[in-house]
Short mmCIF file of C-alpha atoms and ligand atoms in Angstrom, two decimals:
data_model
loop_
_atom_site.label_atom_id
_atom_site.label_comp_id
_atom_site.label_asym_id
_atom_site.label_seq_id
_atom_site.Cartn_x
_atom_site.Cartn_y
_atom_site.Cartn_z
CA UNK W 1 19.56 -9.13 15.71
CA UNK W 2 16.17 -8.09 15.28
CA UNK W 3 14.63 -5.19 12.98
CA UNK W 4 12.65 -2.58 13.82
CA UNK W 5 9.29 -1.36 11.62
CA UNK W 6 7.20 0.87 12.98
CA UNK W 7 3.58 1.74 10.42
CA UNK W 8 2.91 4.76 10.54
CA UNK W 9 -0.59 5.76 10.47
CA UNK W 10 -2.95 8.81 10.27
CA UNK W 11 -4.43 7.13 13.23
CA UNK W 12 -2.31 4.66 14.94
CA UNK W 13 1.26 4.08 14.96
CA UNK W 14 2.22 0.49 14.97
CA UNK W 15 4.96 -1.19 15.71
CA UNK W 16 6.68 -4.42 16.03
CA UNK W 17 9.98 -5.85 16.49
CA UNK W 18 11.15 -9.06 14.29
CA UNK W 19 13.40 -11.16 14.42
CA UNK W 20 15.43 -13.00 11.61
CA UNK W 21 12.51 -15.09 9.80
CA UNK W 22 10.71 -12.49 9.37
CA UNK W 23 8.10 -13.26 12.69
CA UNK W 24 6.67 -10.04 14.81
CA UNK W 25 7.55 -10.90 18.00
CA UNK W 26 6.71 -8.59 19.33
CA UNK W 27 4.00 -5.40 18.88
CA UNK W 28 2.53 -2.38 19.95
CA UNK W 29 -0.65 -0.14 18.52
CA UNK W 30 -0.98 3.24 19.63
CA UNK W 31 -2.94 6.37 18.89
CA UNK W 32 -0.76 8.54 16.42
CA UNK W 33 -0.09 11.68 18.26
CA UNK W 34 -0.88 14.42 15.47
CA UNK W 35 -0.80 16.89 17.90
CA UNK W 36 3.16 16.21 18.49
CA UNK W 37 4.36 16.29 15.78
CA UNK W 38 7.30 14.56 14.05
CA UNK W 39 9.35 15.24 17.50
CA UNK W 40 6.63 13.38 20.01
CA UNK W 41 6.84 10.79 17.48
CA UNK W 42 10.51 10.69 16.86
CA UNK W 43 10.31 10.44 20.79
CA UNK W 44 7.88 8.16 20.85
CA UNK W 45 10.07 5.41 18.63
CA UNK W 46 12.57 5.27 20.96
CA UNK W 47 10.17 4.40 24.35
CA UNK W 48 7.98 2.11 22.39
CA UNK W 49 11.63 0.49 20.79
CA UNK W 50 13.11 0.23 24.43
CA UNK W 51 9.73 -1.05 25.80
CA UNK W 52 9.80 -3.59 22.77
CA UNK W 53 13.01 -5.00 22.78
CA UNK W 54 13.27 -5.25 27.01
CA UNK W 55 9.82 -7.75 26.61
CA UNK W 56 11.94 -9.45 24.19
CA UNK W 57 14.14 -9.71 26.48
CA UNK W 58 16.99 -7.53 24.20
CA UNK W 59 18.62 -4.56 24.34
CA UNK W 60 19.76 -1.79 22.05
CA UNK W 61 23.10 -4.22 20.87
CA UNK W 62 20.29 -6.78 19.74
CA UNK W 63 18.77 -4.63 17.54
CA UNK W 64 19.77 -3.57 13.84
CA UNK W 65 17.48 -1.07 12.17
CA UNK W 66 14.70 1.20 12.66
CA UNK W 67 12.70 1.24 9.46
CA UNK W 68 9.97 3.53 9.06
CA UNK W 69 7.26 4.15 6.48
CA UNK W 70 4.81 6.80 5.75
CA UNK W 71 1.90 7.09 3.95
CA UNK W 72 3.20 9.79 1.89
CA UNK W 73 6.13 11.28 0.12
CA UNK W 74 9.65 11.18 1.30
CA UNK W 75 12.68 13.28 -0.82
CA UNK W 76 15.46 11.80 -2.65
CA UNK W 77 17.53 11.59 0.32
CA UNK W 78 15.51 8.81 1.80
CA UNK W 79 15.41 11.30 4.62
CA UNK W 80 12.70 14.56 5.23
CA UNK W 81 8.78 14.21 5.08
CA UNK W 82 7.88 16.31 2.09
CA UNK W 83 4.31 15.94 2.42
CA UNK W 84 1.92 13.21 4.43
CA UNK W 85 -0.95 15.16 4.65
CA UNK W 86 -3.08 12.74 7.15
CA UNK W 87 0.03 12.39 9.67
CA UNK W 88 0.19 16.43 8.55
CA UNK W 89 4.10 15.90 8.39
CA UNK W 90 4.54 18.72 5.27
CA UNK W 91 9.30 19.56 5.27
CA UNK W 92 9.77 16.73 8.21
CA UNK W 93 13.17 16.02 8.77
CA UNK W 94 11.02 12.45 10.67
CA UNK W 95 14.81 10.95 10.20
CA UNK W 96 16.51 12.85 11.44
CA UNK W 97 14.33 13.66 15.04
CA UNK W 98 15.05 9.99 15.43
CA UNK W 99 18.60 9.20 14.65
CA UNK W 100 19.27 11.66 17.35
CA UNK W 101 18.18 8.90 19.56
CA UNK W 102 19.19 5.99 17.67
CA UNK W 103 23.32 7.60 17.46
CA UNK W 104 24.72 3.81 16.54
CA UNK W 105 21.76 1.87 14.98
CA UNK W 106 20.76 2.59 11.39
CA UNK W 107 16.75 4.74 10.53
CA UNK W 108 15.62 4.22 7.42
CA UNK W 109 12.04 6.36 5.79
CA UNK W 110 10.69 4.42 3.10
CA UNK W 111 6.78 5.69 1.90
CA UNK W 112 4.65 2.50 2.28
CA UNK W 113 3.51 1.34 -0.77
CA UNK W 114 6.75 1.07 -1.42
CA UNK W 115 7.04 -1.38 2.65
CA UNK W 116 4.27 -3.03 1.62
CA UNK W 117 5.36 -4.11 -1.59
CA UNK W 118 8.89 -4.91 -0.09
CA UNK W 119 6.55 -6.76 2.65
CA UNK W 120 5.61 -9.15 0.30
CA UNK W 121 9.25 -9.65 -1.61
CA UNK W 122 10.05 -11.48 1.95
CA UNK W 123 7.61 -12.93 2.79
CA UNK W 124 4.43 -12.20 1.28
CA UNK W 125 2.85 -12.83 -2.84
CA UNK W 126 6.23 -12.31 -3.69
CA UNK W 127 8.67 -14.30 -2.22
CA UNK W 128 10.50 -16.65 -5.05
CA UNK W 129 10.38 -13.39 -7.25
CA UNK W 130 13.10 -10.99 -8.75
CA UNK W 131 9.64 -7.95 -11.21
CA UNK W 132 6.99 -7.43 -9.09
CA UNK W 133 4.25 -5.17 -8.75
CA UNK W 134 2.06 -4.30 -6.30
CA UNK W 135 -1.12 -2.32 -6.06
CA UNK W 136 -3.67 -1.08 -3.11
CA UNK W 137 -6.58 -0.47 -3.79
CA UNK W 138 -8.42 1.48 -1.19
CA UNK W 139 -9.06 5.52 -1.04
CA UNK W 140 -6.71 6.33 -2.98
CA UNK W 141 -4.40 3.65 -5.14
CA UNK W 142 -0.68 3.07 -3.80
CA UNK W 143 1.91 0.79 -5.64
CA UNK W 144 6.04 -0.05 -5.67
CA UNK W 145 7.19 -2.44 -8.02
CA UNK W 146 10.27 -5.11 -6.91
CA UNK W 147 12.71 -4.48 -9.52
CA UNK W 148 15.80 -7.45 -9.96
CA UNK W 149 15.28 -8.31 -6.69
CA UNK W 150 14.87 -4.55 -5.26
CA UNK W 151 12.95 -2.11 -3.56
CA UNK W 152 12.70 0.56 -7.07
CA UNK W 153 11.99 3.49 -5.55
CA UNK W 154 11.98 5.93 -9.47
CA UNK W 155 15.31 6.67 -11.53
CA UNK W 156 15.46 9.81 -9.39
CA UNK W 157 14.19 8.30 -6.07
CA UNK W 158 11.43 10.30 -6.89
CA UNK W 159 8.79 7.55 -5.82
CA UNK W 160 6.50 5.25 -8.09
CA UNK W 161 3.15 6.49 -8.78
CA UNK W 162 1.33 3.88 -10.02
CA UNK W 163 -2.14 5.12 -9.00
CA UNK W 164 -1.19 7.77 -11.40
CA UNK W 165 0.04 6.25 -14.39
CA UNK W 166 -2.88 7.88 -17.01
CA UNK W 167 -5.28 5.91 -17.70
CA UNK W 168 -7.95 7.96 -19.38
CA UNK W 169 -7.00 10.59 -21.55
CA UNK W 170 -8.93 13.56 -20.66
CA UNK W 171 -10.87 11.40 -18.49
CA UNK W 172 -12.34 11.55 -15.14
CA UNK W 173 -10.39 14.03 -12.30
CA UNK W 174 -8.00 13.10 -10.29
CA UNK W 175 -6.72 14.67 -6.51
CA UNK W 176 -3.06 14.61 -7.68
CA UNK W 177 -4.99 17.60 -10.51
CA UNK W 178 -4.97 15.95 -13.53
CA UNK W 179 -7.72 13.78 -14.71
CA UNK W 180 -7.86 10.48 -16.31
CA UNK W 181 -5.02 9.13 -13.64
CA UNK W 182 -5.72 4.70 -12.49
CA UNK W 183 -7.15 6.37 -9.00
CA UNK W 184 -10.03 7.99 -10.46
CA UNK W 185 -10.63 4.76 -11.70
CA UNK W 186 -9.84 2.01 -9.68
CA UNK W 187 -9.44 3.13 -6.90
CA UNK W 188 -12.22 2.08 -3.75
CA UNK W 189 -13.59 5.83 -3.80
CA UNK W 190 -14.02 4.87 -7.67
CA UNK W 191 -16.82 2.09 -7.26
CA UNK W 192 -18.19 3.86 -4.60
CA UNK W 193 -18.76 6.72 -6.49
CA UNK W 194 -19.99 4.46 -9.38
CA UNK W 195 -21.89 3.49 -7.57
CA UNK W 196 -23.84 6.94 -5.76
CA UNK W 197 -24.31 7.36 -9.74
CA UNK W 198 -25.72 3.92 -10.65
CA UNK W 199 -27.93 4.44 -7.62
CA UNK W 200 -29.32 7.48 -8.55
CA UNK W 201 -30.33 6.70 -11.91
CA UNK W 202 -31.83 2.92 -11.29
CA UNK W 203 -33.90 3.96 -8.22
CA UNK W 204 -34.84 0.24 -9.09
CA UNK W 205 -32.09 -1.21 -8.10
CA UNK W 206 -30.38 -3.53 -5.58
CA UNK W 207 -28.52 -0.61 -4.15
CA UNK W 208 -30.47 1.87 -4.35
CA UNK W 209 -32.58 0.03 -1.80
CA UNK W 210 -29.05 -1.87 -0.35
CA UNK W 211 -27.79 1.73 0.77
CA UNK W 212 -31.19 3.09 1.30
CA UNK W 213 -31.09 5.66 -1.13
CA UNK W 214 -28.38 7.71 0.42
CA UNK W 215 -24.51 8.24 -1.10
CA UNK W 216 -23.17 8.58 2.42
CA UNK W 217 -24.60 4.93 3.09
CA UNK W 218 -22.92 3.20 -0.47
CA UNK W 219 -19.29 2.36 -0.60
CA UNK W 220 -17.42 -0.33 -2.64
CA UNK W 221 -18.56 -3.20 -0.57
CA UNK W 222 -21.97 -2.46 -1.49
CA UNK W 223 -21.15 -2.81 -4.62
CA UNK W 224 -19.86 -5.65 -5.14
CA UNK W 225 -22.18 -6.57 -3.10
CA UNK W 226 -25.34 -6.60 -5.35
CA UNK W 227 -23.17 -7.98 -7.99
CA UNK W 228 -21.93 -10.84 -6.47
CA UNK W 229 -26.50 -10.75 -6.25
CA UNK W 230 -26.52 -9.81 -9.45
CA UNK W 231 -28.26 -7.10 -9.25
CA UNK W 232 -27.65 -5.28 -13.01
CA UNK W 233 -27.42 -1.88 -11.69
CA UNK W 234 -23.99 -2.70 -9.78
CA UNK W 235 -23.00 -5.47 -12.51
CA UNK W 236 -22.39 -2.65 -14.80
CA UNK W 237 -20.51 -0.46 -12.71
CA UNK W 238 -17.88 -4.06 -11.38
CA UNK W 239 -17.56 -5.27 -14.96
CA UNK W 240 -16.58 -1.29 -16.04
CA UNK W 241 -14.23 -1.12 -13.00
CA UNK W 242 -12.55 -5.03 -13.67
CA UNK W 243 -11.41 -3.58 -17.26
CA UNK W 244 -10.64 -0.26 -16.06
CA UNK W 245 -8.02 -2.21 -13.42
CA UNK W 246 -7.83 -5.28 -16.39
CA UNK W 247 -6.20 -2.30 -18.05
CA UNK W 248 -4.06 -0.54 -15.64
CA UNK W 249 -2.68 -4.92 -14.67
CA UNK W 250 -1.53 -4.83 -17.99
CA UNK W 251 0.35 -1.80 -18.61
CA UNK W 252 2.48 -2.55 -15.37
CA UNK W 253 2.64 -6.12 -17.07
CA UNK W 254 3.93 -5.01 -19.93
CA UNK W 255 5.95 -2.31 -19.47
CA UNK W 256 7.44 -4.72 -16.92
CA UNK W 257 7.85 -8.04 -17.56
CA UNK W 258 6.51 -9.06 -14.08
CA UNK W 259 6.76 -12.72 -12.58
CA UNK W 260 3.65 -11.79 -9.86
CA UNK W 261 1.58 -8.82 -9.36
CA UNK W 262 -0.50 -8.42 -6.65
CA UNK W 263 -3.20 -6.32 -5.81
CA UNK W 264 -4.50 -4.92 -1.88
CA UNK W 265 -6.47 -3.12 0.14
CA UNK W 266 -10.06 -3.17 0.74
CA UNK W 267 -11.54 -3.83 -2.81
CA UNK W 268 -9.36 -7.09 -2.79
CA UNK W 269 -11.34 -9.08 -0.31
CA UNK W 270 -14.27 -9.27 -2.79
CA UNK W 271 -11.59 -12.28 -3.99
CA UNK W 272 -12.16 -14.82 -6.76
CA UNK W 273 -15.54 -12.36 -7.61
CA UNK W 274 -12.59 -9.97 -8.87
CA UNK W 275 -9.76 -11.58 -10.01
CA UNK W 276 -10.90 -14.10 -12.06
CA UNK W 277 -12.75 -11.89 -14.45
CA UNK W 278 -9.39 -10.10 -13.91
CA UNK W 279 -7.33 -12.10 -14.95
CA UNK W 280 -9.39 -11.97 -18.40
CA UNK W 281 -9.13 -9.04 -19.07
CA UNK W 282 -5.47 -9.15 -17.85
CA UNK W 283 -4.68 -11.72 -20.38
CA UNK W 284 -6.93 -9.50 -23.42
CA UNK W 285 -4.76 -7.16 -23.07
CA UNK W 286 -1.35 -8.04 -21.67
CA UNK W 287 0.83 -8.81 -25.36
CA UNK W 288 2.11 -11.48 -23.88
CA UNK W 289 1.45 -14.73 -24.28
CA UNK W 290 2.35 -16.26 -20.63
CA UNK W 291 2.49 -13.62 -18.43
CA UNK W 292 3.35 -13.25 -14.73
CA UNK W 293 0.94 -14.15 -12.48
CA UNK W 294 -2.77 -12.04 -11.29
CA UNK W 295 -2.77 -12.56 -6.93
CA UNK W 296 -4.08 -11.04 -4.02
CA UNK W 297 -1.43 -9.84 -1.69
CA UNK W 298 -1.71 -11.21 1.61
CA UNK W 299 0.53 -9.56 4.19
CA UNK W 300 -2.47 -6.96 5.34
CA UNK W 301 -2.18 -4.69 8.14
CA UNK W 302 1.07 -5.80 8.63
CA UNK W 303 3.32 -5.10 5.53
CA UNK W 304 3.67 -1.34 6.97
CA UNK W 305 5.44 -2.78 9.74
CA UNK W 306 7.37 -5.92 8.51
CA UNK W 307 8.66 -4.30 5.54
CA UNK W 308 9.44 -1.19 7.45
CA UNK W 309 11.40 -3.83 8.94
CA UNK W 310 13.38 -4.86 5.83
CA UNK W 311 13.89 -1.69 4.33
CA UNK W 312 17.79 -2.34 5.81
CA UNK W 313 18.17 -5.70 4.17
CA UNK W 314 16.77 -4.27 0.63
CA UNK W 315 19.68 -1.67 1.10
CA UNK W 316 22.71 -3.83 2.44
CA UNK W 317 21.31 -5.82 -1.11
CA UNK W 318 24.07 -5.73 -3.61
CA UNK W 319 22.60 -5.94 -7.76
ZN1 ZN Q 401 -3.89 11.20 -10.12
#
């Protein structure tokens, strides 16, 4: 049997046919059909699923489920995409639209950060763990939780918002409208913004030279590269960033006593340059002497497809 995993992003709709050993045996990526909205998206999922099955020498009877992850919020029934701004989806009944094409196959829908946590659980950094947290540091901060060996989507199924835990009372403005959220301090965007401030405050810094004095040329990687090379202005920005991220990770460890916290997204590409000081920082702030591991997420670009394909397995799992 196979499961199809569908990862819908603002740019591409990526799909994979996943076998029982969790290998992606066939995959396809097409431009996300934004203009066609939900109806066209559902139709493409149907067409591409048949294409993938055909290439694998299988047919619809060999399909256990169609799992879909989207970068947005899903209603508590798991049927409607309430808001996915990058996709232009608002109150979009996506599950129903896809089910119309797959009358005999279960269709499951989830937030992409939840899917990514599930992918780490079944195939990546969380294998062997029952309690784990994933933080994805990108434009924003996403996250997912595994509790008791299952994806945890909140007590009322409204989702979990690790990026909007409050880190600094009355702190920096966050895109959610609140102040002081994890996202406002720990996203790649936050690192970039602090890089811009530091560059403008210190025209002699390597930061300023690397970005050619232009704010639009600053990004998280420039900050990390300059910090790695010892630029004082960049080191200060990076150290502060690690301290905030350490607080966010320590919060999750203190709350959940989790076996593992994985960090994904662009910033995690900094590798041990980030993880070594981060672990020290977390250890200092953790309530527990023997706390869980802090590691890079490993599923990368396959997280969406694998996580989506595992939604059915997660749903069927007994507590
Ligand atoms: Zn927020």
